[in-house]
XYZ file of C-alpha atoms in Angstrom:
699
model
C -33.442 -67.138 45.916
C -32.623 -63.085 45.738
C -32.177 -63.438 49.487
C -29.517 -65.873 49.467
C -26.597 -63.747 48.145
C -27.729 -60.950 50.297
C -27.240 -62.906 53.076
C -24.249 -64.269 52.281
C -22.574 -60.772 51.835
C -24.067 -59.396 55.328
C -22.666 -62.476 57.203
C -19.284 -62.031 55.283
C -19.348 -58.245 56.196
C -20.032 -59.073 59.751
C -17.542 -61.940 60.096
C -14.629 -59.512 59.224
C -15.669 -57.781 62.665
C -15.027 -60.668 64.953
C -11.616 -59.492 66.126
C -12.366 -55.700 65.982
C -15.638 -56.667 68.290
C -13.444 -59.105 70.656
C -10.828 -56.491 71.210
C -13.471 -53.901 71.928
C -15.219 -56.395 74.285
C -11.908 -57.146 75.991
C -11.380 -53.461 76.444
C -14.652 -53.073 78.303
C -13.564 -55.563 80.632
C -10.438 -53.684 81.641
C -12.410 -50.494 81.472
C -14.846 -51.894 84.174
C -12.776 -53.744 86.196
C -10.366 -50.872 86.335
C -13.387 -48.643 87.504
C -15.065 -51.460 89.842
C -12.012 -52.613 91.467
C -9.384 -49.786 91.818
C -9.934 -49.483 95.480
C -9.277 -53.130 96.356
C -5.615 -52.629 94.440
C -4.772 -49.674 95.738
C -5.327 -50.846 99.046
C -3.437 -54.179 98.634
C -0.493 -52.031 97.261
C -0.232 -49.795 100.052
C -0.363 -52.383 102.512
C 2.527 -54.073 100.727
C 4.445 -51.148 100.723
C 4.126 -50.694 104.267
C 4.956 -53.970 104.992
C 8.324 -54.044 103.117
C 9.265 -50.954 104.813
C 9.409 -53.278 107.968
C 6.752 -51.136 110.038
C 5.343 -54.067 111.538
C 8.787 -54.823 113.142
C 9.168 -51.570 114.366
C 5.318 -50.942 115.547
C 4.113 -52.328 119.112
C 1.912 -55.380 118.559
C -1.184 -53.602 119.397
C -0.752 -51.110 116.731
C 0.006 -53.984 114.066
C -3.089 -55.694 114.578
C -5.072 -52.326 114.788
C -3.552 -52.103 111.238
C -4.380 -55.304 110.404
C -8.002 -54.977 111.417
C -8.194 -51.629 109.547
C -6.841 -53.305 106.423
C -9.163 -56.011 106.510
C -12.255 -53.885 106.961
C -10.809 -51.711 103.905
C -10.613 -54.965 101.940
C -14.243 -55.951 102.561
C -15.300 -52.344 101.849
C -13.366 -52.371 98.444
C -14.736 -55.635 97.841
C -18.811 -54.786 98.135
C -17.665 -51.523 96.056
C -16.408 -53.621 93.178
C -19.519 -55.825 93.427
C -21.516 -53.518 93.483
C -20.073 -51.382 90.436
C -18.935 -53.912 88.519
C -21.298 -54.903 85.507
C -20.141 -57.573 82.988
C -19.759 -56.331 79.457
C -22.019 -58.057 76.932
C -21.168 -58.805 73.321
C -23.907 -56.358 72.162
C -22.332 -53.376 73.817
C -19.005 -54.333 72.453
C -20.914 -54.130 68.797
C -22.722 -51.428 69.829
C -19.873 -49.139 70.553
C -17.962 -50.673 67.439
C -20.903 -49.388 65.457
C -21.187 -45.872 66.815
C -17.867 -45.116 66.199
C -18.377 -45.487 62.472
C -20.517 -43.053 60.440
C -24.135 -44.027 59.719
C -24.102 -47.228 62.386
C -23.518 -49.516 58.969
C -23.387 -52.678 61.689
C -26.989 -51.861 62.630
C -27.872 -51.522 59.023
C -26.184 -55.031 58.219
C -28.510 -56.731 60.648
C -31.666 -55.164 59.937
C -34.065 -56.320 57.162
C -36.176 -54.615 54.624
C -39.510 -53.779 56.391
C -41.589 -52.780 52.916
C -41.003 -53.575 49.584
C -39.576 -57.073 49.738
C -41.427 -57.982 46.650
C -40.702 -54.843 44.560
C -37.519 -55.438 42.373
C -36.427 -51.856 42.375
C -37.345 -51.390 45.734
C -35.172 -54.632 46.686
C -32.308 -53.160 44.477
C -31.942 -50.193 46.441
C -31.831 -52.083 49.669
C -29.259 -54.430 48.292
C -26.984 -51.179 46.779
C -27.700 -49.874 50.603
C -26.204 -53.037 51.999
C -23.144 -52.967 50.095
C -22.295 -49.577 51.159
C -23.017 -50.205 54.893
C -20.721 -53.212 54.320
C -18.118 -51.369 53.023
C -17.971 -48.938 55.734
C -18.234 -51.856 57.953
C -15.094 -53.119 56.537
C -13.011 -50.065 58.178
C -14.012 -50.561 61.784
C -11.192 -50.684 64.201
C -11.026 -51.830 67.893
C -12.146 -49.215 70.566
C -9.522 -48.451 73.137
C -11.198 -48.455 76.735
C -11.442 -45.463 78.604
C -8.954 -46.034 81.431
C -9.115 -42.849 83.356
C -10.094 -42.724 87.194
C -9.369 -39.021 87.690
C -13.151 -38.546 88.653
C -13.421 -41.363 90.923
C -10.105 -40.944 92.302
C -9.623 -37.369 92.756
C -6.789 -37.509 95.463
C -4.857 -39.821 93.027
C -4.608 -42.425 96.111
C -3.686 -45.444 93.250
C -0.586 -43.270 91.950
C 0.754 -42.515 95.869
C 0.248 -46.380 96.714
C 1.917 -47.293 93.726
C 4.720 -44.728 94.209
C 5.419 -46.030 97.958
C 5.631 -49.450 96.679
C 8.557 -48.632 94.106
C 10.308 -46.665 96.927
C 9.970 -49.671 99.360
C 11.384 -52.113 96.903
C 14.144 -49.836 96.330
C 15.064 -49.254 100.174
C 13.565 -51.851 101.993
C 12.910 -55.422 101.299
C 9.815 -57.598 100.184
C 11.011 -60.477 102.581
C 9.650 -58.242 105.279
C 6.422 -59.250 104.466
C 7.245 -62.555 105.778
C 7.903 -61.244 109.347
C 3.820 -61.037 109.869
C 3.689 -64.871 110.196
C 5.477 -64.345 113.541
C 2.207 -62.132 114.566
C -0.351 -64.732 114.231
C -1.441 -67.718 116.008
C 1.893 -69.736 116.703
C 3.807 -66.727 115.956
C 5.482 -66.700 119.411
C 6.871 -70.614 118.817
C 7.872 -69.342 115.197
C 10.000 -66.544 117.183
C 11.376 -69.234 119.756
C 12.941 -71.325 117.068
C 15.347 -68.742 116.288
C 15.667 -65.072 116.541
C 15.774 -62.625 113.717
C 18.993 -60.050 112.598
C 19.563 -57.599 110.348
C 22.838 -55.755 108.591
C 23.864 -53.131 106.472
C 27.137 -52.240 104.130
C 27.471 -48.681 103.624
C 30.615 -48.321 101.162
C 32.594 -44.528 101.738
C 30.445 -41.810 100.394
C 33.203 -40.914 97.776
C 32.883 -44.055 96.091
C 29.425 -42.942 95.107
C 28.160 -46.974 95.591
C 25.011 -47.488 97.474
C 24.388 -49.254 100.819
C 23.373 -53.000 100.617
C 21.207 -54.846 103.187
C 23.240 -57.955 103.977
C 19.794 -59.882 104.846
C 19.112 -59.751 100.663
C 23.066 -61.048 100.401
C 23.360 -64.517 99.752
C 26.469 -66.436 101.484
C 29.452 -66.721 99.493
C 31.996 -64.066 98.252
C 31.129 -60.400 98.604
C 33.130 -57.323 97.506
C 33.421 -54.074 99.205
C 35.540 -51.039 98.854
C 37.926 -50.495 102.048
C 36.597 -48.016 104.499
C 32.823 -49.498 104.084
C 30.881 -49.404 107.324
C 29.292 -52.590 108.721
C 26.303 -52.449 110.807
C 24.653 -55.676 112.502
C 21.734 -55.667 114.593
C 21.005 -59.240 116.273
C 17.289 -59.382 117.746
C 16.041 -62.013 120.476
C 17.556 -63.315 123.430
C 21.583 -62.316 123.815
C 23.841 -64.904 122.854
C 21.668 -66.755 120.706
C 23.196 -65.264 117.964
C 27.293 -64.246 117.697
C 29.252 -62.205 115.275
C 32.778 -63.201 114.203
C 34.648 -61.080 112.000
C 38.576 -60.451 110.757
C 37.655 -57.733 108.325
C 38.021 -54.794 110.841
C 41.713 -55.471 112.352
C 40.410 -54.111 115.478
C 42.361 -55.204 118.615
C 39.473 -54.493 121.010
C 36.812 -55.882 119.451
C 32.680 -55.843 120.629
C 31.403 -58.947 122.215
C 30.396 -61.427 119.993
C 26.766 -61.294 121.204
C 26.211 -57.722 121.244
C 22.808 -56.670 119.965
C 24.604 -53.806 118.050
C 27.782 -54.135 116.173
C 29.502 -51.538 114.147
C 32.937 -51.910 112.438
C 34.880 -50.653 109.363
C 36.271 -52.884 106.527
C 40.194 -52.314 106.430
C 41.046 -55.473 105.129
C 39.949 -59.088 103.350
C 38.523 -61.432 105.613
C 35.459 -63.157 106.879
C 32.113 -62.136 108.560
C 30.052 -64.690 110.071
C 26.613 -64.432 112.155
C 26.609 -67.827 114.027
C 23.371 -69.562 115.033
C 20.210 -70.279 113.240
C 19.365 -68.705 109.948
C 22.927 -67.021 110.328
C 25.048 -66.539 107.551
C 28.959 -66.161 106.453
C 30.314 -63.935 103.791
C 34.102 -63.903 102.356
C 35.082 -60.398 102.095
C 37.086 -58.826 99.696
C 38.233 -55.730 100.390
C 38.815 -53.423 97.208
C 41.481 -51.215 98.142
C 41.156 -47.202 96.457
C 43.931 -46.875 94.093
C 45.717 -43.549 93.942
C 45.045 -41.439 91.388
C 47.151 -40.733 88.176
C 48.089 -38.038 86.103
C 50.532 -37.436 83.337
C 51.217 -35.429 80.569
C 49.831 -36.222 77.180
C 51.949 -33.676 74.841
C 54.412 -31.454 74.792
C 54.448 -28.004 76.429
C 53.157 -25.138 73.567
C 53.323 -21.629 73.268
C 50.723 -19.263 72.206
C 51.134 -16.647 70.202
C 50.527 -13.898 73.251
C 52.949 -16.105 75.291
C 50.445 -18.407 77.316
C 51.512 -21.764 78.124
C 49.701 -25.076 76.883
C 50.201 -28.232 78.539
C 47.778 -31.149 77.828
C 47.152 -33.738 80.422
C 45.190 -36.526 81.760
C 44.036 -37.753 84.869
C 42.387 -41.560 86.240
C 41.070 -42.355 89.277
C 38.762 -45.213 90.584
C 36.143 -42.643 91.868
C 37.249 -39.561 90.311
C 39.734 -37.112 90.823
C 39.098 -34.220 93.408
C 41.786 -31.798 92.403
C 45.226 -31.420 91.012
C 48.252 -29.422 90.841
C 51.549 -28.482 88.612
C 54.497 -27.348 90.505
C 57.029 -25.404 88.461
C 60.728 -25.318 89.756
C 63.664 -23.871 88.139
C 66.205 -26.399 86.649
C 69.167 -24.591 87.659
C 71.562 -27.516 86.358
C 70.311 -26.793 83.143
C 70.481 -23.112 82.858
C 73.081 -21.756 80.805
C 75.292 -19.818 83.458
C 76.366 -17.130 81.125
C 76.239 -13.122 81.524
C 73.471 -12.245 84.093
C 72.627 -15.905 84.886
C 76.133 -16.221 85.795
C 75.661 -15.021 89.289
C 73.834 -16.966 92.143
C 70.200 -16.831 91.546
C 68.036 -15.614 94.522
C 65.921 -18.201 96.317
C 62.322 -18.376 94.553
C 59.294 -20.358 95.710
C 58.162 -22.988 93.103
C 55.424 -21.567 91.053
C 52.118 -23.429 91.830
C 49.352 -23.806 89.406
C 45.807 -25.654 89.997
C 45.117 -28.078 87.223
C 41.682 -27.825 85.570
C 38.995 -30.424 85.996
C 35.882 -31.261 83.955
C 32.755 -29.145 85.156
C 30.618 -31.709 84.616
C 31.220 -35.415 83.413
C 33.141 -38.160 84.609
C 36.441 -37.731 86.280
C 37.677 -40.968 86.846
C 39.146 -40.473 83.311
C 39.517 -37.317 81.577
C 41.896 -35.022 79.251
C 42.347 -31.501 80.028
C 44.996 -28.646 79.034
C 46.717 -26.537 81.566
C 46.888 -22.966 80.044
C 48.380 -20.067 81.833
C 50.345 -17.177 81.275
C 53.676 -17.028 82.965
C 55.145 -14.524 80.639
C 56.372 -12.062 83.481
C 57.466 -14.700 85.822
C 61.135 -14.733 86.244
C 61.261 -18.648 85.299
C 59.869 -17.550 81.786
C 62.471 -18.533 78.750
C 64.425 -20.810 81.496
C 64.587 -24.549 81.912
C 62.260 -25.466 84.668
C 60.670 -28.672 85.690
C 57.326 -29.186 86.003
C 55.750 -31.926 88.554
C 52.085 -32.907 88.107
C 49.812 -34.170 90.983
C 46.670 -35.195 91.455
C 44.489 -36.060 94.543
C 41.059 -38.099 95.222
C 38.400 -37.777 97.876
C 40.575 -40.245 100.081
C 43.380 -37.783 100.419
C 45.490 -40.181 98.264
C 48.086 -38.131 95.674
C 49.299 -39.417 92.563
C 52.159 -37.486 90.746
C 54.469 -37.717 87.670
C 58.252 -37.474 87.283
C 59.544 -34.089 86.646
C 59.095 -33.267 83.025
C 62.103 -30.889 81.981
C 60.983 -28.195 79.893
C 61.587 -24.484 78.992
C 59.001 -22.401 80.451
C 57.307 -20.522 77.576
C 57.479 -16.635 77.637
C 56.276 -13.812 75.441
C 58.781 -13.398 72.569
C 59.990 -10.208 71.712
C 61.471 -9.536 67.910
C 62.269 -5.629 68.493
C 66.274 -5.757 69.363
C 65.894 -2.901 71.590
C 62.776 -4.473 73.336
C 64.656 -8.266 73.501
C 67.503 -6.271 75.524
C 65.440 -4.532 77.688
C 63.311 -8.293 78.614
C 67.106 -9.588 79.099
C 68.327 -6.816 81.526
C 64.761 -7.324 83.785
C 65.887 -10.867 83.323
C 69.137 -10.511 84.857
C 67.902 -7.950 87.676
C 64.997 -10.779 88.597
C 67.638 -13.484 88.431
C 69.686 -11.557 91.162
C 69.911 -8.108 92.506
C 73.610 -8.271 92.400
C 73.235 -7.535 88.751
C 72.075 -4.308 89.216
C 75.266 -2.404 88.530
C 75.702 -4.298 85.160
C 72.020 -3.723 84.466
C 73.068 0.171 84.729
C 75.948 -0.151 82.649
C 73.820 -1.685 79.809
C 71.011 0.751 80.418
C 73.654 3.883 80.127
C 74.833 2.008 76.624
C 71.370 1.728 75.274
C 70.164 5.348 76.140
C 73.551 7.024 75.185
C 72.332 7.753 71.382
C 68.485 7.175 71.302
C 68.036 8.702 67.855
C 68.483 4.947 66.232
C 67.051 2.695 68.791
C 63.929 4.550 70.676
C 61.096 5.194 68.261
C 58.936 6.113 70.946
C 59.861 9.069 72.931
C 57.681 8.365 76.037
C 59.794 4.961 76.317
C 63.039 6.616 76.021
C 62.223 9.287 78.954
C 60.627 6.121 80.831
C 63.932 4.184 80.371
C 65.924 7.145 81.789
C 64.014 7.414 84.765
C 64.378 3.755 85.767
C 68.227 4.369 84.732
C 68.470 7.016 87.491
C 66.730 5.103 90.428
C 68.420 1.896 89.484
C 71.955 3.511 89.421
C 70.828 5.598 92.788
C 69.760 2.405 94.666
C 71.989 -0.454 92.924
C 73.844 -1.118 96.091
C 71.002 -1.285 98.487
C 68.215 -2.451 96.011
C 65.234 -3.571 97.896
C 62.937 -6.858 96.523
C 60.174 -4.418 96.242
C 61.866 -1.672 94.464
C 63.748 -4.661 92.041
C 60.043 -5.960 91.552
C 58.635 -2.404 90.635
C 61.585 -1.697 88.442
C 60.952 -4.912 86.413
C 57.626 -4.401 85.830
C 58.317 -1.058 84.278
C 60.887 -2.896 82.057
C 58.299 -5.046 80.811
C 55.876 -2.211 79.709
C 58.657 -0.183 78.212
C 59.611 -3.334 76.299
C 56.054 -3.938 74.958
C 55.773 -0.207 74.100
C 58.997 -0.868 72.120
C 58.207 -3.599 70.476
C 54.253 -2.824 69.272
C 54.795 0.957 69.512
C 51.656 2.733 69.181
C 49.965 -0.764 67.713
C 49.351 -1.542 71.119
C 46.662 0.632 71.967
C 45.256 0.413 68.654
C 45.318 -3.419 68.637
C 43.504 -3.240 72.384
C 40.670 -1.075 70.785
C 40.453 -3.687 67.970
C 40.265 -6.255 70.226
C 37.606 -4.715 72.646
C 35.709 -3.881 69.674
C 35.540 -7.438 68.568
C 34.889 -8.486 72.123
C 31.802 -6.360 72.648
C 30.469 -7.078 68.923
C 30.770 -10.951 69.476
C 28.995 -10.673 73.006
C 26.315 -8.768 71.348
C 25.975 -11.270 68.407
C 25.681 -14.218 71.108
C 23.161 -12.317 73.399
C 20.910 -11.115 70.647
C 21.301 -7.532 70.410
C 19.289 -4.967 68.595
C 19.933 -4.250 65.105
C 20.727 -0.701 65.948
C 23.149 -1.468 68.758
C 25.030 -3.993 66.398
C 25.147 -1.629 63.329
C 26.869 0.956 65.876
C 29.214 -2.082 67.202
C 30.238 -2.648 63.732
C 30.852 0.884 62.687
C 33.418 0.985 66.085
C 35.008 -2.566 64.793
C 35.646 -1.080 61.254
C 36.856 2.096 62.979
C 38.893 0.384 64.792
C 40.128 -1.785 62.234
C 40.979 1.392 60.347
C 43.190 2.541 62.848
C 45.055 -0.674 63.542
C 45.898 -0.992 59.395
C 46.984 2.607 59.324
C 49.358 1.790 62.563
C 50.640 -0.977 60.485
C 51.164 1.088 57.760
C 53.198 3.682 59.513
C 55.014 0.783 61.544
C 56.235 -0.447 58.068
C 57.528 3.114 56.954
C 59.414 3.885 60.155
C 61.329 0.476 59.938
C 61.596 -0.409 55.851
C 64.432 -2.594 56.755
C 62.338 -4.703 59.110
C 59.518 -5.685 56.274
C 60.031 -8.116 53.501
C 58.050 -7.610 50.241
C 56.583 -10.951 51.102
C 55.676 -9.753 54.815
C 54.229 -6.671 53.216
C 52.218 -8.585 50.763
C 50.969 -10.688 53.538
C 49.702 -7.719 55.449
C 47.899 -6.257 52.526
C 46.172 -9.423 51.724
C 45.185 -9.900 55.604
C 44.070 -6.361 55.640
C 41.707 -6.986 52.574
C 40.584 -10.258 53.757
C 39.611 -8.701 57.117
C 37.584 -6.027 55.346
C 35.815 -8.522 53.053
C 34.965 -10.496 56.460
C 33.333 -7.543 57.927
C 31.186 -7.102 54.898
C 30.190 -10.650 54.783
C 29.492 -10.614 58.634
C 27.142 -7.291 58.236
C 25.261 -9.500 55.463
C 24.838 -12.398 57.725
C 23.345 -10.470 60.666
C 21.180 -8.498 58.232
C 20.057 -11.850 57.334
C 19.191 -12.839 60.724
C 21.906 -15.651 60.272
C 23.523 -15.192 64.049
C 24.871 -18.762 64.364
C 26.681 -18.478 61.246
C 28.008 -14.882 62.321
C 29.327 -15.842 65.350
C 31.214 -18.737 63.569
C 32.923 -15.790 61.158
C 33.707 -14.136 64.232
C 36.104 -16.661 65.653
C 37.611 -17.079 61.908
C 38.240 -13.198 62.028
C 39.555 -13.886 65.628
C 42.289 -16.128 64.525
C 43.058 -14.177 61.398
C 43.879 -11.378 63.421
C 46.170 -13.587 65.831
C 47.966 -14.651 62.600
C 48.757 -11.397 61.547
C 49.956 -9.965 64.936
C 52.571 -13.054 65.028
C 53.287 -12.186 61.565
C 53.935 -8.438 62.056
C 55.888 -9.124 65.124
C 58.225 -12.007 63.119
C 58.365 -9.766 59.830
C 61.725 -8.204 61.110
C 63.574 -11.446 60.373
C 66.471 -11.173 57.536
C 68.659 -13.540 56.095
C 67.976 -17.147 56.955
C 65.094 -16.022 58.540
C 63.391 -14.814 55.940
C 62.448 -18.480 54.745
C 60.343 -18.913 57.704
C 58.295 -15.676 56.734
C 57.860 -16.897 53.281
C 56.335 -20.066 54.673
C 54.506 -17.961 57.223
C 53.296 -15.727 54.316
C 51.988 -18.838 52.485
C 50.165 -20.007 55.577
C 47.948 -16.756 55.726
C 47.451 -16.853 52.361
C 45.892 -20.547 52.256
C 44.125 -19.599 55.431
C 42.324 -16.533 53.366
C 41.245 -19.470 50.768
C 40.048 -21.733 53.728
C 38.201 -18.696 55.043
C 36.389 -17.902 51.951
C 35.592 -21.928 51.672
C 34.088 -21.741 55.035
C 31.883 -18.562 54.528
C 30.504 -20.315 51.291
C 29.794 -23.443 53.408
C 27.818 -21.104 56.185
C 25.806 -19.364 52.997
C 25.031 -22.680 51.721
C 24.282 -24.430 55.119
C 20.671 -24.757 55.372
C 18.594 -23.820 58.702
C 19.195 -26.606 61.336
C 21.735 -28.394 59.387
C 24.726 -29.651 60.856
C 27.800 -27.699 61.248
C 30.832 -28.443 59.148
C 33.220 -31.188 60.493
C 31.001 -34.123 60.893
C 32.579 -37.345 60.446
C 32.435 -38.991 56.709
C 30.989 -35.682 55.075
C 32.642 -33.962 52.263
C 32.845 -30.179 51.489
C 31.180 -29.158 48.166
C 32.948 -26.470 46.570
C 36.352 -27.192 47.528
C 39.374 -26.290 45.504
C 41.082 -28.436 43.262
C 43.426 -30.579 44.668
C 42.119 -30.437 48.233
C 41.049 -34.117 48.020
C 37.765 -34.100 49.777
C 39.237 -32.542 53.002
C 36.865 -30.881 55.307
C 37.331 -27.597 56.593
C 38.507 -28.943 60.393
C 41.080 -30.918 58.783
C 42.414 -28.194 56.621
C 42.362 -25.911 59.429
C 44.161 -28.336 61.660
C 46.963 -28.697 58.685
C 47.162 -24.821 59.228
C 47.771 -24.867 62.536
C 50.253 -27.554 62.441
C 52.323 -25.426 59.856
C 52.260 -22.489 62.285
C 53.244 -24.312 64.844
C 56.005 -25.870 62.845
C 57.663 -22.440 61.814
C 60.466 -23.036 64.223
C 62.669 -20.686 62.254
C 61.213 -17.750 63.282
C 63.090 -15.261 65.058
C 62.631 -15.817 69.214
C 62.404 -19.239 69.050
C 66.053 -19.754 70.185
C 67.095 -21.895 67.237
C 70.378 -21.147 65.158
C 68.229 -19.886 62.170
C 65.473 -17.894 64.411
C 68.813 -16.207 65.963
C 70.093 -15.633 62.765
C 66.819 -13.616 61.532
C 67.548 -11.389 64.286
C 70.966 -10.236 63.591
């Protein structure tokens, strides 16, 4: 009576092992079949690959039969190898493998019986406790995965070679070619006599990127092909048993209908028919390649340094391959007064290449054309811009002319603006040289109130003497050389010594930015930081001296803005050094970009600070914008410091920013930055914009 509970518990424990044992047994079957039969299925797969490639259709009949004999011998040898090495797995083997995976082999223990002490209650209690522990261990049994590795048995990976060959054959051949082997056996000659075979291919133009089609795999009916697709047909058997009729090429001298090899190109919709036994007919729809489209997606914009920006989009069926923007003078829209009253000298339109995506889809994209035409004679004059795009088929699509004013650099200093206007008149027509001489004499008559830079004055006098001597016989090369010098003098007057200081600051910033991105050493970064601080100090010093030389040109609010920006830049430099010392190079690079944008806004504000009267309202708006940007930069830096390593950057959709100032309404930093850009671009009352308020600020 005491054995019944033990036997019941043992049977229950073994019953729970049924499914792990069955799965382990199935794994043993898979393992032994793979080890015994891998040569057989490798040979079968390799044979299918060769037949799918159509080797039997191109090789001599003797070679095909020799190959068939070798395949049969290989199959026999593979079967012999399989049956010699295959051993049917047993249930006990699966149970033993399952038992070996458990500590203490609990399954064997459950099937054992107590050898001695069966009548001793104490010994029996110990034995039953042992069985309970073994049953608990057996309950944790899991199926054992089969070992399907065949590297030792197949050191040359022949099974993978066969599989790869079959995949390639299915991609570039046809599995239906296997059926052609039947024609080589007994009665095959009769099968061949019943009807000849044929093959055909349709190859779309390369620029479409579409794959070739094997016409034998295409059923009768409708078939769409790009215009320019090449059709190749090969007719086998007796000449005349099969004929070809087509209306898609439009050829006036088609090949004979029964010619064994026929090639033609699809130029229009029509029909292709192979007439005869096993022939087919397709209704071809010729898909024409539409010309590309290009259009401007926004208004022409001007950067602070005078660069033009024109957003545009391009579309094409198979991708745009090139594009151009042609900029021509819109003479009827020019205000023909003063130096522009004379007939202009003919100039070729400006042709710019449109930027295309370096990677990605060129079938539908958006890009921005950016170029600097500040020095071109068309700058700040009405022009027409015609965009064009081309595709690989040689087709071109164009837009209607866009009537815009070509952006150029703005000069806020009255003398610099006057020199640029003289330069424009000189480039407009060489006949304006005498009037330009008179104007140069006027501005250099009493230089004390105009020229703050002695070198600019001396260079202006040199140009005056040269132009006066060559006014009536001015050559185009000499005119262009003097126009370049007038440009340099105007920059010198406009920016004064700020130009060299600003250039040094930009160089220092670029070098530091490059060092951060390329992982420079701490000593190198520290040296570049010192250079950056020194360049910033020099630049702010020049700004202060400029304000002292021209006190009337600085409004109190603009001066406050400059002081604020200087303090902000110094603070950002300190934060930048802290980030680099902490090894946060990604955050340091983002902060460098913020500093670059702030400096650009400072440059715009410094040049536009000369506005008075009605223009002062625009300056107050600009000062407020810069103050808002200071708060934005502080929030962005706090966001960088609080961001954990690997955390996504600011501006992820749907994410708010912690620590935002009251009243921001949950705006992200990216949204606030875009709002500042829009406000800065909307300051149309700044001097030099051409508006009445702006011109009033220049008076």
